[in-house]
Amino acid sequence: MTAKYIRDAIIKNANDIYFDYNGKHAGIESSAKNGIITYEMWFGIGDTFKNKTSQNIDEVFRIKFFDGKSLIDLLNIVEFDFA
C-alpha cells in the first residue's frame, strides 16, 4: 500500500484507518469543525494508550508515534482497514 493511497483515503474519501502493530490497536480518525480538519491518532489500550491530534496530514505520516515508527514506516508492515 502506498502513502498516496492512504493519504487519498483519509483526505479525499474521508476514511478513517485502523490497524494493529506490536499487538496494539491503532487508528487515525479525521474530523472537521468550522472548516478545520483535524486528525486524531491513537495507539494502544489501557496503560499503554496514547493519542495525538494534528491539523497537518504530513505530520500524521512522519511522526514516530507508533512504538517509534511512523505511518510511513508501517506502510508495508501492517494491514490497514478503512471505515
Short mmCIF file of N, CA and C in Angstrom, two decimals:
data_model
loop_
_atom_site.label_atom_id
_atom_site.label_comp_id
_atom_site.label_asym_id
_atom_site.label_seq_id
_atom_site.Cartn_x
_atom_site.Cartn_y
_atom_site.Cartn_z
N MET A 1 0.84 -1.17 0.00
CA MET A 1 0.00 0.00 0.00
C MET A 1 0.90 1.24 0.00
N THR A 2 0.51 2.24 -0.76
CA THR A 2 1.35 3.43 -0.87
C THR A 2 0.85 4.55 0.05
N ALA A 3 1.75 5.47 0.33
CA ALA A 3 1.38 6.63 1.13
C ALA A 3 0.30 7.44 0.42
N LYS A 4 0.39 7.55 -0.90
CA LYS A 4 -0.61 8.29 -1.66
C LYS A 4 -1.99 7.66 -1.52
N TYR A 5 -2.05 6.34 -1.58
CA TYR A 5 -3.32 5.64 -1.45
C TYR A 5 -3.96 5.95 -0.09
N ILE A 6 -3.17 5.86 0.96
CA ILE A 6 -3.69 6.12 2.30
C ILE A 6 -4.05 7.59 2.48
N ARG A 7 -3.20 8.47 1.97
CA ARG A 7 -3.49 9.91 2.04
C ARG A 7 -4.81 10.23 1.34
N ASP A 8 -5.00 9.67 0.15
CA ASP A 8 -6.24 9.90 -0.59
C ASP A 8 -7.45 9.34 0.17
N ALA A 9 -7.27 8.18 0.79
CA ALA A 9 -8.37 7.58 1.55
C ALA A 9 -8.77 8.49 2.71
N ILE A 10 -7.79 9.07 3.37
CA ILE A 10 -8.06 9.94 4.51
C ILE A 10 -8.63 11.29 4.06
N ILE A 11 -7.98 11.92 3.09
CA ILE A 11 -8.35 13.29 2.69
C ILE A 11 -9.52 13.31 1.72
N LYS A 12 -9.41 12.60 0.61
CA LYS A 12 -10.43 12.69 -0.44
C LYS A 12 -11.69 11.91 -0.11
N ASN A 13 -11.53 10.76 0.55
CA ASN A 13 -12.68 9.90 0.82
C ASN A 13 -13.16 9.99 2.26
N ALA A 14 -12.50 10.81 3.07
CA ALA A 14 -12.86 10.99 4.48
C ALA A 14 -12.91 9.67 5.24
N ASN A 15 -12.01 8.75 4.88
CA ASN A 15 -11.93 7.47 5.57
C ASN A 15 -11.09 7.59 6.83
N ASP A 16 -11.46 6.84 7.83
CA ASP A 16 -10.61 6.62 8.99
C ASP A 16 -9.85 5.33 8.72
N ILE A 17 -8.66 5.20 9.31
CA ILE A 17 -7.90 3.97 9.11
C ILE A 17 -7.59 3.34 10.47
N TYR A 18 -7.55 2.02 10.46
CA TYR A 18 -7.29 1.26 11.67
C TYR A 18 -6.31 0.14 11.34
N PHE A 19 -5.48 -0.21 12.32
CA PHE A 19 -4.53 -1.30 12.13
C PHE A 19 -4.02 -1.75 13.49
N ASP A 20 -3.33 -2.87 13.49
CA ASP A 20 -2.67 -3.39 14.69
C ASP A 20 -1.17 -3.39 14.44
N TYR A 21 -0.43 -3.01 15.47
CA TYR A 21 1.03 -3.05 15.39
C TYR A 21 1.58 -3.40 16.77
N ASN A 22 2.50 -4.33 16.80
CA ASN A 22 3.10 -4.79 18.07
C ASN A 22 2.03 -5.24 19.06
N GLY A 23 0.97 -5.86 18.54
CA GLY A 23 -0.09 -6.36 19.40
C GLY A 23 -1.00 -5.29 19.98
N LYS A 24 -0.93 -4.07 19.45
CA LYS A 24 -1.74 -2.96 19.94
C LYS A 24 -2.62 -2.43 18.81
N HIS A 25 -3.83 -2.03 19.15
CA HIS A 25 -4.73 -1.41 18.19
C HIS A 25 -4.31 0.04 17.96
N ALA A 26 -4.54 0.51 16.73
CA ALA A 26 -4.18 1.88 16.37
C ALA A 26 -5.18 2.42 15.36
N GLY A 27 -5.24 3.74 15.27
CA GLY A 27 -6.12 4.34 14.29
C GLY A 27 -5.81 5.79 14.05
N ILE A 28 -6.30 6.26 12.93
CA ILE A 28 -6.24 7.67 12.58
C ILE A 28 -7.63 8.05 12.10
N GLU A 29 -8.24 8.98 12.81
CA GLU A 29 -9.60 9.40 12.50
C GLU A 29 -9.60 10.90 12.22
N SER A 30 -10.31 11.27 11.17
CA SER A 30 -10.37 12.69 10.81
C SER A 30 -11.73 13.26 11.16
N SER A 31 -11.73 14.54 11.45
CA SER A 31 -12.99 15.24 11.69
C SER A 31 -12.83 16.68 11.22
N ALA A 32 -13.96 17.31 10.97
CA ALA A 32 -13.95 18.71 10.54
C ALA A 32 -14.92 19.51 11.38
N LYS A 33 -14.46 20.66 11.80
CA LYS A 33 -15.32 21.57 12.55
C LYS A 33 -14.97 22.99 12.15
N ASN A 34 -15.97 23.74 11.76
CA ASN A 34 -15.78 25.12 11.31
C ASN A 34 -14.74 25.21 10.19
N GLY A 35 -14.75 24.22 9.31
CA GLY A 35 -13.85 24.22 8.17
C GLY A 35 -12.42 23.82 8.48
N ILE A 36 -12.14 23.39 9.71
CA ILE A 36 -10.79 22.97 10.10
C ILE A 36 -10.77 21.46 10.26
N ILE A 37 -9.90 20.80 9.53
CA ILE A 37 -9.78 19.35 9.60
C ILE A 37 -8.72 18.99 10.63
N THR A 38 -9.05 18.06 11.49
CA THR A 38 -8.08 17.56 12.46
C THR A 38 -7.99 16.05 12.32
N TYR A 39 -6.82 15.54 12.65
CA TYR A 39 -6.54 14.11 12.59
C TYR A 39 -6.17 13.64 13.98
N GLU A 40 -6.92 12.67 14.47
CA GLU A 40 -6.68 12.11 15.80
C GLU A 40 -5.99 10.77 15.62
N MET A 41 -4.76 10.69 16.08
CA MET A 41 -4.02 9.43 16.05
C MET A 41 -4.11 8.81 17.43
N TRP A 42 -4.34 7.52 17.51
CA TRP A 42 -4.35 6.84 18.80
C TRP A 42 -3.68 5.48 18.65
N PHE A 43 -3.17 5.00 19.79
CA PHE A 43 -2.38 3.77 19.76
C PHE A 43 -2.37 3.14 21.15
N GLY A 44 -2.62 1.85 21.20
CA GLY A 44 -2.54 1.12 22.46
C GLY A 44 -3.88 0.99 23.15
N ILE A 45 -3.81 0.43 24.35
CA ILE A 45 -5.01 0.21 25.15
C ILE A 45 -4.60 0.25 26.62
N GLY A 46 -5.52 0.65 27.45
CA GLY A 46 -5.24 0.67 28.89
C GLY A 46 -4.07 1.57 29.24
N ASP A 47 -3.11 1.02 29.99
CA ASP A 47 -1.95 1.80 30.44
C ASP A 47 -1.04 2.24 29.31
N THR A 48 -1.12 1.56 28.16
CA THR A 48 -0.24 1.92 27.04
C THR A 48 -0.91 2.88 26.05
N PHE A 49 -2.17 3.26 26.31
CA PHE A 49 -2.90 4.12 25.38
C PHE A 49 -2.29 5.51 25.32
N LYS A 50 -2.19 6.03 24.09
CA LYS A 50 -1.79 7.42 23.89
C LYS A 50 -2.49 7.94 22.66
N ASN A 51 -2.64 9.25 22.59
CA ASN A 51 -3.25 9.86 21.42
C ASN A 51 -2.59 11.20 21.13
N LYS A 52 -2.76 11.64 19.90
CA LYS A 52 -2.21 12.93 19.47
C LYS A 52 -3.13 13.49 18.40
N THR A 53 -3.38 14.78 18.47
CA THR A 53 -4.20 15.46 17.49
C THR A 53 -3.31 16.38 16.66
N SER A 54 -3.56 16.38 15.35
CA SER A 54 -2.79 17.24 14.45
C SER A 54 -3.72 17.81 13.38
N GLN A 55 -3.39 18.98 12.89
CA GLN A 55 -4.10 19.56 11.76
C GLN A 55 -3.26 19.45 10.48
N ASN A 56 -2.15 18.74 10.57
CA ASN A 56 -1.22 18.63 9.45
C ASN A 56 -1.09 17.17 9.02
N ILE A 57 -1.60 16.83 7.85
CA ILE A 57 -1.58 15.45 7.38
C ILE A 57 -0.13 14.96 7.18
N ASP A 58 0.79 15.85 6.83
CA ASP A 58 2.19 15.44 6.67
C ASP A 58 2.77 14.99 8.01
N GLU A 59 2.41 15.68 9.08
CA GLU A 59 2.87 15.27 10.41
C GLU A 59 2.32 13.89 10.76
N VAL A 60 1.07 13.65 10.41
CA VAL A 60 0.45 12.34 10.67
C VAL A 60 1.27 11.22 10.04
N PHE A 61 1.82 11.45 8.88
CA PHE A 61 2.60 10.43 8.19
C PHE A 61 4.04 10.33 8.71
N ARG A 62 4.60 11.41 9.22
CA ARG A 62 6.02 11.44 9.59
C ARG A 62 6.32 11.17 11.06
N ILE A 63 5.42 11.53 11.96
CA ILE A 63 5.72 11.45 13.39
C ILE A 63 5.92 10.00 13.82
N LYS A 64 6.93 9.77 14.63
CA LYS A 64 7.26 8.43 15.14
C LYS A 64 6.37 8.14 16.35
N PHE A 65 5.12 7.89 16.11
CA PHE A 65 4.09 7.81 17.14
C PHE A 65 3.78 6.37 17.56
N PHE A 66 3.95 5.43 16.66
CA PHE A 66 3.54 4.05 16.88
C PHE A 66 4.75 3.21 17.30
N ASP A 67 5.02 3.17 18.60
CA ASP A 67 6.20 2.46 19.14
C ASP A 67 7.47 2.81 18.38
N GLY A 68 7.67 4.11 18.16
CA GLY A 68 8.89 4.58 17.49
C GLY A 68 8.86 4.49 15.98
N LYS A 69 7.72 4.14 15.42
CA LYS A 69 7.57 4.06 13.96
C LYS A 69 6.56 5.09 13.49
N SER A 70 6.78 5.58 12.29
CA SER A 70 5.81 6.49 11.67
C SER A 70 4.86 5.70 10.80
N LEU A 71 3.80 6.34 10.36
CA LEU A 71 2.88 5.70 9.42
C LEU A 71 3.62 5.29 8.15
N ILE A 72 4.54 6.12 7.69
CA ILE A 72 5.35 5.78 6.51
C ILE A 72 6.14 4.49 6.77
N ASP A 73 6.72 4.36 7.96
CA ASP A 73 7.48 3.15 8.30
C ASP A 73 6.61 1.90 8.26
N LEU A 74 5.33 2.04 8.55
CA LEU A 74 4.44 0.89 8.70
C LEU A 74 3.71 0.51 7.42
N LEU A 75 3.88 1.27 6.36
CA LEU A 75 3.10 1.04 5.13
C LEU A 75 3.14 -0.40 4.64
N ASN A 76 4.29 -1.03 4.67
CA ASN A 76 4.41 -2.40 4.15
C ASN A 76 4.52 -3.43 5.25
N ILE A 77 4.21 -3.02 6.49
CA ILE A 77 4.33 -3.93 7.63
C ILE A 77 2.97 -4.36 8.15
N VAL A 78 2.01 -3.44 8.17
CA VAL A 78 0.69 -3.73 8.75
C VAL A 78 -0.37 -3.77 7.66
N GLU A 79 -1.51 -4.34 8.00
CA GLU A 79 -2.67 -4.31 7.13
C GLU A 79 -3.62 -3.23 7.64
N PHE A 80 -4.07 -2.39 6.73
CA PHE A 80 -4.94 -1.28 7.09
C PHE A 80 -6.39 -1.62 6.79
N ASP A 81 -7.26 -1.22 7.70
CA ASP A 81 -8.70 -1.30 7.48
C ASP A 81 -9.21 0.12 7.35
N PHE A 82 -10.18 0.31 6.47
CA PHE A 82 -10.74 1.63 6.23
C PHE A 82 -12.20 1.66 6.63
N ALA A 83 -12.63 2.74 7.24
CA ALA A 83 -14.03 2.88 7.64
C ALA A 83 -14.55 4.24 7.22
#
